[in-house]
Coordinates of C-alpha atoms in Angstrom, one line a residue:
M1 CA -91.5 -15.3 37.8
K2 CA -88.6 -17.2 37.4
Y3 CA -85.7 -18.1 35.0
C4 CA -84.2 -21.4 33.9
P5 CA -81.4 -22.6 35.5
K6 CA -79.6 -24.0 32.8
C7 CA -80.6 -21.9 29.8
G8 CA -81.3 -18.7 31.8
N9 CA -85.0 -18.3 29.6
R10 CA -87.6 -17.0 31.2
L11 CA -90.3 -19.1 32.7
D12 CA -93.8 -18.2 34.3
A13 CA -93.7 -19.2 37.9
N14 CA -95.5 -22.2 38.1
A15 CA -93.8 -23.6 35.2
K16 CA -92.2 -27.0 36.1
Y17 CA -90.2 -27.4 32.9
C18 CA -88.9 -24.6 31.0
D19 CA -90.1 -25.1 27.3
K20 CA -87.5 -24.2 25.6
C21 CA -85.0 -26.8 26.9
G22 CA -87.1 -29.5 28.6
T23 CA -84.8 -28.5 32.8
D24 CA -87.3 -29.4 35.3
V25 CA -88.0 -25.9 37.3
S26 CA -90.6 -27.0 39.9
N27 CA -88.2 -26.7 42.8
V28 CA -86.6 -23.2 41.3
N29 CA -88.3 -21.1 43.6
K30 CA -86.2 -18.1 44.2
K31 CA -85.1 -15.4 41.3
P32 CA -81.6 -16.3 40.5
N33 CA -79.8 -13.8 38.2
R34 CA -79.8 -13.7 34.9
P35 CA -77.3 -15.4 33.8
V36 CA -75.3 -13.7 30.5
P37 CA -74.1 -16.5 27.6
I38 CA -70.2 -16.4 27.6
S39 CA -70.0 -15.1 24.9
Q40 CA -71.1 -11.5 25.9
I41 CA -69.1 -12.1 29.2
K42 CA -67.0 -8.7 29.5
K43 CA -63.3 -9.1 30.1
P44 CA -61.7 -7.3 32.7
A45 CA -60.6 -3.7 32.6
S46 CA -57.4 -4.4 33.2
V47 CA -56.7 -7.7 31.1
S48 CA -58.2 -5.4 28.2
V49 CA -55.2 -2.9 28.9
S50 CA -52.8 -6.0 29.0
N51 CA -53.9 -7.4 25.5
Q52 CA -53.8 -3.6 24.2
L53 CA -49.8 -2.8 25.8
S54 CA -49.1 -6.1 24.0
A55 CA -50.7 -5.5 20.1
K56 CA -48.9 -1.6 21.0
R57 CA -45.9 -3.5 22.1
S58 CA -46.2 -5.6 19.1
R59 CA -47.1 -3.2 16.3
I60 CA -43.6 -0.9 17.3
R61 CA -41.8 -3.9 17.3
R62 CA -43.2 -4.5 13.9
N63 CA -42.1 -0.5 12.7
C64 CA -38.8 -1.0 14.3
L65 CA -38.2 -4.0 11.9
I66 CA -40.5 -2.5 8.8
V67 CA -37.1 0.4 9.9
A68 CA -34.2 -2.0 10.6
A69 CA -34.7 -3.9 7.3
C70 CA -35.1 -0.4 5.5
V71 CA -31.6 1.0 7.3
V72 CA -30.1 -2.5 5.1
L73 CA -31.3 -2.1 2.7
L74 CA -30.2 1.1 2.5
A75 CA -27.0 0.9 3.5
A76 CA -26.4 -2.1 0.7
G77 CA -28.1 0.6 -1.7
G78 CA -25.0 3.1 -0.3
V79 CA -22.3 -0.3 -0.6
V80 CA -23.8 -0.8 -4.9
F81 CA -23.9 3.2 -4.8
F82 CA -20.4 3.0 -3.4
T83 CA -18.8 0.5 -5.4
L84 CA -20.9 1.8 -8.8
Q85 CA -19.4 5.4 -8.4
S86 CA -15.4 4.4 -8.1
E87 CA -16.0 1.6 -10.6
N88 CA -17.0 4.2 -12.8
A89 CA -14.7 6.9 -11.4
S90 CA -11.7 4.6 -12.6
N91 CA -13.7 4.2 -15.9
S92 CA -15.5 5.4 -17.9
L93 CA -16.5 8.8 -16.4
P94 CA -15.4 12.6 -17.7
F95 CA -12.4 13.7 -15.1
V96 CA -14.1 17.1 -13.0
T97 CA -10.8 19.8 -13.3
H98 CA -10.5 23.9 -13.3
N99 CA -9.9 25.4 -15.9
K100 CA -7.8 27.7 -14.1
S101 CA -5.5 24.9 -12.5
E102 CA -5.9 23.2 -15.3
K103 CA -4.2 25.7 -17.9
M104 CA -1.7 27.0 -14.9
A105 CA 0.1 23.5 -15.4
E106 CA -0.1 22.9 -19.3
K107 CA 2.2 26.1 -18.9
I108 CA 4.8 24.3 -16.0
G109 CA 4.7 21.3 -19.3
Y110 CA 1.7 18.9 -18.5
S111 CA 0.1 18.4 -21.6
P112 CA -3.4 16.2 -21.7
N113 CA -3.6 15.7 -24.5
K114 CA -0.5 13.7 -25.8
K115 CA 2.4 12.2 -24.8
M116 CA 4.5 13.9 -22.1
S117 CA 8.2 12.1 -21.8
S118 CA 9.6 10.8 -18.8
K119 CA 11.7 13.5 -17.3
N120 CA 8.5 16.1 -17.7
M121 CA 6.7 13.0 -15.5
A122 CA 8.8 12.6 -13.6
G123 CA 9.0 16.2 -12.4
F124 CA 5.5 16.5 -11.9
T125 CA 5.6 13.1 -9.8
I126 CA 8.5 14.6 -7.6
A127 CA 6.9 18.0 -6.9
Y128 CA 3.6 16.3 -6.3
A129 CA 5.4 14.0 -4.1
H130 CA 7.1 16.9 -2.4
M131 CA 4.4 18.3 -0.5
H132 CA 3.9 15.1 0.8
F133 CA 6.7 13.0 2.0
Q134 CA 7.8 15.7 3.4
D135 CA 9.0 14.1 7.1
D136 CA 10.4 11.2 4.5
P137 CA 13.1 10.2 5.1
D138 CA 14.8 8.7 1.8
W139 CA 11.6 11.5 0.1
D140 CA 14.3 13.9 1.5
E141 CA 17.3 12.6 0.1
V142 CA 15.3 12.4 -3.6
F143 CA 14.2 16.0 -3.5
D144 CA 18.2 17.4 -2.9
K145 CA 19.5 14.4 -5.6
A146 CA 16.5 15.9 -7.6
E147 CA 17.8 19.9 -7.2
N148 CA 21.6 19.0 -7.6
G149 CA 20.9 17.2 -11.1
D150 CA 21.7 13.6 -9.3
L151 CA 18.3 11.6 -9.1
N152 CA 18.5 8.7 -11.5
I153 CA 15.3 6.8 -12.4
A154 CA 15.5 3.4 -13.8
S155 CA 11.8 1.9 -15.4
Y156 CA 10.0 -0.9 -15.3
P157 CA 7.7 -2.9 -16.3
E158 CA 7.4 -4.5 -12.4
Y159 CA 9.9 -4.4 -9.4
T160 CA 10.2 -5.6 -6.2
F161 CA 10.2 -3.2 -2.8
G162 CA 11.2 -4.5 -0.4
D163 CA 8.8 -7.9 -0.5
Y164 CA 6.4 -6.2 -2.2
D165 CA 6.4 -7.7 -6.3
V166 CA 4.7 -4.0 -8.0
K167 CA 4.2 -5.1 -11.7
A168 CA 2.5 -2.1 -14.0
P169 CA -0.5 -1.9 -15.8
A170 CA -0.5 -2.8 -19.5
G171 CA 0.4 0.4 -21.2
G172 CA 2.0 1.6 -17.7
I173 CA 5.7 1.7 -16.2
V174 CA 6.7 1.0 -12.5
Y175 CA 9.4 3.7 -11.8
V176 CA 12.5 3.1 -10.0
V177 CA 13.6 6.2 -7.7
S178 CA 15.4 3.8 -5.1
P179 CA 15.4 0.4 -4.1
D180 CA 12.6 1.8 -1.8
I181 CA 10.3 4.2 -3.1
G182 CA 9.1 5.0 -6.4
Y183 CA 5.5 4.8 -8.3
V184 CA 3.7 3.8 -11.2
V185 CA 2.5 5.3 -13.7
S186 CA -1.2 3.3 -15.3
D187 CA -1.0 5.0 -18.5
V188 CA 2.3 6.6 -20.0
D189 CA 0.5 8.3 -23.7
H190 CA -2.3 8.9 -22.0
P191 CA -1.7 11.8 -19.0
N192 CA -5.4 12.6 -18.3
K193 CA -6.4 9.3 -18.7
A194 CA -3.4 8.2 -16.1
Q195 CA -3.1 7.2 -12.4
V196 CA 0.4 7.3 -10.3
T197 CA 0.5 5.0 -6.9
F198 CA 3.3 6.4 -5.4
V199 CA 5.2 2.8 -3.6
N200 CA 7.4 1.9 -0.9
S201 CA 9.6 -1.0 0.7
Q202 CA 7.2 -0.1 4.0
K203 CA 4.3 -0.4 3.4
G204 CA 3.2 -0.7 0.0
A205 CA 1.3 1.4 -2.2
E206 CA -0.4 4.3 -1.6
K207 CA -3.4 5.6 -3.1
P208 CA -3.9 6.4 -6.8
V209 CA -4.3 9.7 -7.6
Y210 CA -4.5 11.0 -11.5
F211 CA -1.6 12.1 -13.2
H212 CA -4.1 15.4 -14.5
A213 CA -5.1 16.7 -10.7
L214 CA -1.7 15.6 -9.6
A215 CA -0.4 18.2 -12.0
Q216 CA -3.4 20.3 -10.7
K217 CA -2.2 20.6 -7.9
V218 CA 1.2 21.1 -8.3
A219 CA 0.3 24.0 -10.3
S220 CA -1.3 25.0 -7.7
G221 CA 1.0 24.8 -5.3
A222 CA 4.2 26.5 -3.8
Q223 CA 6.1 23.4 -5.9
K224 CA 5.5 24.9 -9.5
N225 CA 8.8 26.7 -10.0
D226 CA 11.2 23.7 -9.3
V227 CA 8.9 21.1 -11.7
Q228 CA 10.4 22.2 -14.7
S229 CA 14.7 21.7 -13.4
Y230 CA 13.5 18.8 -11.4
S231 CA 12.3 17.8 -15.4
K232 CA 15.4 18.9 -16.9
N233 CA 17.9 17.5 -13.6
V234 CA 16.0 13.6 -13.8
V235 CA 18.0 10.2 -15.9
V236 CA 14.9 8.3 -17.0
S237 CA 16.8 5.1 -17.2
D238 CA 14.5 2.2 -19.3
H239 CA 14.8 -1.2 -18.9
D240 CA 13.1 -4.6 -19.6
D241 CA 13.7 -7.9 -17.6
S242 CA 11.7 -9.6 -20.1
T243 CA 13.6 -8.4 -23.4
K244 CA 16.5 -8.4 -22.0
D245 CA 20.3 -9.6 -23.1
S246 CA 23.8 -8.9 -22.5
S247 CA 24.3 -6.2 -25.2
T248 CA 21.5 -4.5 -23.3
D249 CA 23.0 -4.9 -20.0
T250 CA 26.6 -3.5 -22.1
K251 CA 24.6 -0.3 -23.3
Q252 CA 22.7 0.1 -20.2
N253 CA 25.9 -0.1 -18.4
S254 CA 28.8 1.9 -20.0
V255 CA 25.2 4.6 -19.6
D256 CA 25.2 4.1 -16.2
S257 CA 28.6 4.2 -15.8
K258 CA 28.8 8.2 -16.7
S259 CA 26.4 9.3 -13.5
L260 CA 28.0 7.4 -10.7
S261 CA 32.0 6.2 -10.3
W262 CA 33.9 5.0 -8.5
N263 CA 37.4 5.8 -6.7
D264 CA 40.5 6.1 -4.2
T265 CA 39.0 8.7 -2.9
K266 CA 35.3 7.8 -2.3
E267 CA 36.8 4.3 -1.2
E268 CA 38.4 6.9 1.2
K269 CA 35.6 8.3 2.5
L270 CA 34.0 4.8 2.9
A271 CA 36.9 3.7 5.2
D272 CA 37.0 6.6 7.2
F273 CA 32.8 6.4 8.3
M274 CA 32.5 2.0 9.3
D275 CA 36.1 2.8 11.0
D276 CA 33.1 5.8 13.2
F277 CA 30.0 3.2 12.2
G278 CA 31.9 0.3 13.8
N279 CA 32.9 1.8 17.1
K280 CA 29.7 3.5 16.8
M281 CA 28.2 -0.6 17.2
D282 CA 31.2 -1.8 18.8
Q283 CA 31.9 -3.9 15.3
D284 CA 35.3 -4.3 13.9
Y285 CA 35.1 -3.7 10.5
V286 CA 38.5 -5.7 7.6
E287 CA 38.4 -3.3 4.2
Y288 CA 39.0 -6.2 1.3
T289 CA 42.5 -3.9 -0.6
G290 CA 42.9 -5.8 -3.7
D291 CA 45.1 -8.0 -2.7
E292 CA 44.4 -10.8 -0.3
P293 CA 40.5 -12.2 -0.3
L294 CA 38.7 -10.7 2.6
K295 CA 37.6 -14.4 4.7
T296 CA 34.9 -13.8 6.3
I297 CA 34.3 -16.4 9.7
A298 CA 31.6 -18.8 7.9
G299 CA 34.1 -19.6 5.3
E300 CA 33.3 -17.5 2.9
K301 CA 36.2 -15.8 0.5
Y302 CA 35.8 -12.5 -0.8
P303 CA 35.2 -11.7 -4.1
N304 CA 35.8 -15.2 -4.9
I305 CA 33.2 -16.2 -4.0
F306 CA 31.2 -14.5 -6.7
D307 CA 32.2 -16.3 -9.3
D308 CA 31.8 -19.4 -7.4
E309 CA 28.7 -19.3 -5.4
D310 CA 24.3 -18.1 -6.6
F311 CA 23.7 -14.6 -4.4
E312 CA 20.2 -14.7 -4.4
L313 CA 17.7 -12.2 -2.5
I314 CA 16.0 -12.4 0.5
G315 CA 12.5 -12.5 -0.3
N316 CA 11.7 -13.2 -3.5
N317 CA 14.5 -16.4 -3.2
K318 CA 15.8 -14.9 -6.7
K319 CA 19.2 -15.4 -8.1
I320 CA 21.2 -11.2 -8.6
N321 CA 23.9 -10.9 -11.4
I322 CA 25.7 -9.5 -9.2
G323 CA 30.0 -9.2 -9.2
W324 CA 33.0 -6.9 -8.0
D325 CA 34.1 -4.1 -10.4
P326 CA 34.9 -1.3 -8.8
E327 CA 35.7 0.1 -12.1
L328 CA 31.8 0.1 -13.0
K329 CA 32.3 -1.9 -16.5
K330 CA 31.6 -5.3 -16.2
D331 CA 28.1 -7.2 -17.2
Y332 CA 26.4 -6.8 -13.9
D333 CA 23.1 -5.9 -12.4
Y334 CA 24.6 -5.7 -9.4
H335 CA 27.9 -3.8 -9.3
V336 CA 30.4 -4.9 -5.9
V337 CA 32.6 -1.5 -5.4
S338 CA 33.6 -2.2 -2.1
I339 CA 33.8 -5.0 0.6
F340 CA 33.7 -4.7 4.1
N341 CA 33.5 -7.4 7.3
S342 CA 32.8 -7.5 11.2
D343 CA 33.1 -11.0 12.5
G344 CA 30.8 -11.5 15.8
D345 CA 32.2 -13.6 18.5
G346 CA 30.7 -16.5 18.4
G347 CA 29.9 -19.8 15.7
E348 CA 29.8 -18.2 11.9
E349 CA 28.3 -15.0 12.7
H350 CA 29.3 -12.0 10.8
I351 CA 27.8 -9.2 8.8
T352 CA 30.1 -8.6 5.5
Y353 CA 28.4 -5.5 3.9
L354 CA 28.9 -5.6 0.2
F355 CA 28.5 -1.5 -1.5
C356 CA 27.2 -1.9 -4.7
I357 CA 25.9 0.2 -7.4
H358 CA 22.1 -1.0 -9.1
D359 CA 21.1 1.0 -11.5
N360 CA 23.3 3.7 -11.5
Q361 CA 21.7 3.5 -8.2
P362 CA 23.9 3.0 -4.6
I363 CA 22.7 0.3 -2.5
A364 CA 24.8 -1.7 0.7
L365 CA 23.5 -5.1 0.9
V366 CA 24.6 -7.3 4.0
D367 CA 25.3 -11.2 3.8
Q368 CA 24.9 -12.4 6.7
T369 CA 24.6 -16.1 5.7
T370 CA 25.8 -19.2 8.0
N371 CA 24.5 -22.2 5.6
G372 CA 23.3 -23.1 2.7
N373 CA 23.2 -23.7 -1.2
A374 CA 23.6 -20.3 -2.1
I375 CA 24.9 -16.8 -0.2
K376 CA 21.4 -14.8 0.7
V377 CA 21.8 -11.5 0.4
K378 CA 19.4 -8.6 0.9
E379 CA 19.3 -4.1 1.4
T380 CA 21.2 -2.9 4.7
A381 CA 18.0 -1.6 7.2
N382 CA 20.6 0.4 9.4
Q383 CA 19.7 4.0 8.0
D384 CA 23.0 5.2 8.5
V385 CA 25.0 3.1 6.5
R386 CA 22.5 3.3 3.7
K387 CA 22.8 7.3 4.1
G388 CA 26.5 7.3 4.8
F389 CA 27.8 5.2 2.0
A390 CA 24.1 7.3 -0.5
K391 CA 26.7 10.4 0.5
I392 CA 29.4 9.3 -0.9
A393 CA 29.0 6.9 -3.5
T394 CA 26.4 9.9 -5.6
S395 CA 29.6 12.8 -4.0
S396 CA 31.2 15.1 -6.6
D397 CA 34.9 13.3 -7.4
D398 CA 36.2 16.4 -6.9
D399 CA 34.5 17.0 -3.8

């Protein structure tokens, strides 16, 4: 027996040709191993293991991709959910309130279903600020004024705090506690829907809080006993720049002048303060006494320059209505009650402080203009000057 070397067909030992493929097998004498078709050849075990590992890795990668895709989809869904929840929270979702806390808030003046006075809302807002801004020197000064009955808050549709322009939404009001700090009430007619956003000239806007939550927080805290006294003592003045005219200004100024005043005693205190401040800063300040114009090294003559040049606030480049008015009776937005100047050692450098009453609030403007078509002023960043003038301006005439 032999086999065809070509097709492996089994043949008779004496066969000369393969009866299947016709190959000459006459010279085939040995009995070779039967060839195995390629399709039946088994691959080495190592190759099989390698392929199995490769397949396993492919499955792992595929599963990882599936998991990653699911994570991405879930994350995207979470973002959408959060966004929708945030939008709903600010629009139509019902408020969840604690009945006991709400009743406590109502006992000290909170009215969820009817409009509250600006004084009552200010009482709650200031008390809340007292709880959350305890280490802020600007707010500390506000709290002292509120307790002493010296706090005056102005209200506007929009206001500029430092570099931040703040505009109230429709139905809302910007309340200016001082030139540096204030708050916005989004809906003054509906306290149960209103949000309160605290703003300041350094950081801009804080995260808003619903007024109903603010009121309940205050009612549950140590400041609840201060709300009614704050509401009683605070003075809230209404201003509307879009409709303001000279008659409105004159009326408002007469009201403001009853709250703050300037006199010789306060001028003497300020002169002493500026003398000490100048020594501390190694600067020599000259006071405008009302006799001769106070001239700066840059050529400005105070107070004449108020009539001769335009004054603009640095930051928004808006012209301001400013003038010399220590009696607080003229039609100005910024009533200048005192002026001090210190000239530099060279060039036209000078520091000129214009101590003003603006919206019944003390504000110290500084002029360091050396050239240009307008006098550029800004509120001084020096905390010593700001606090020193504020303390003197808000002190009693009898002090």
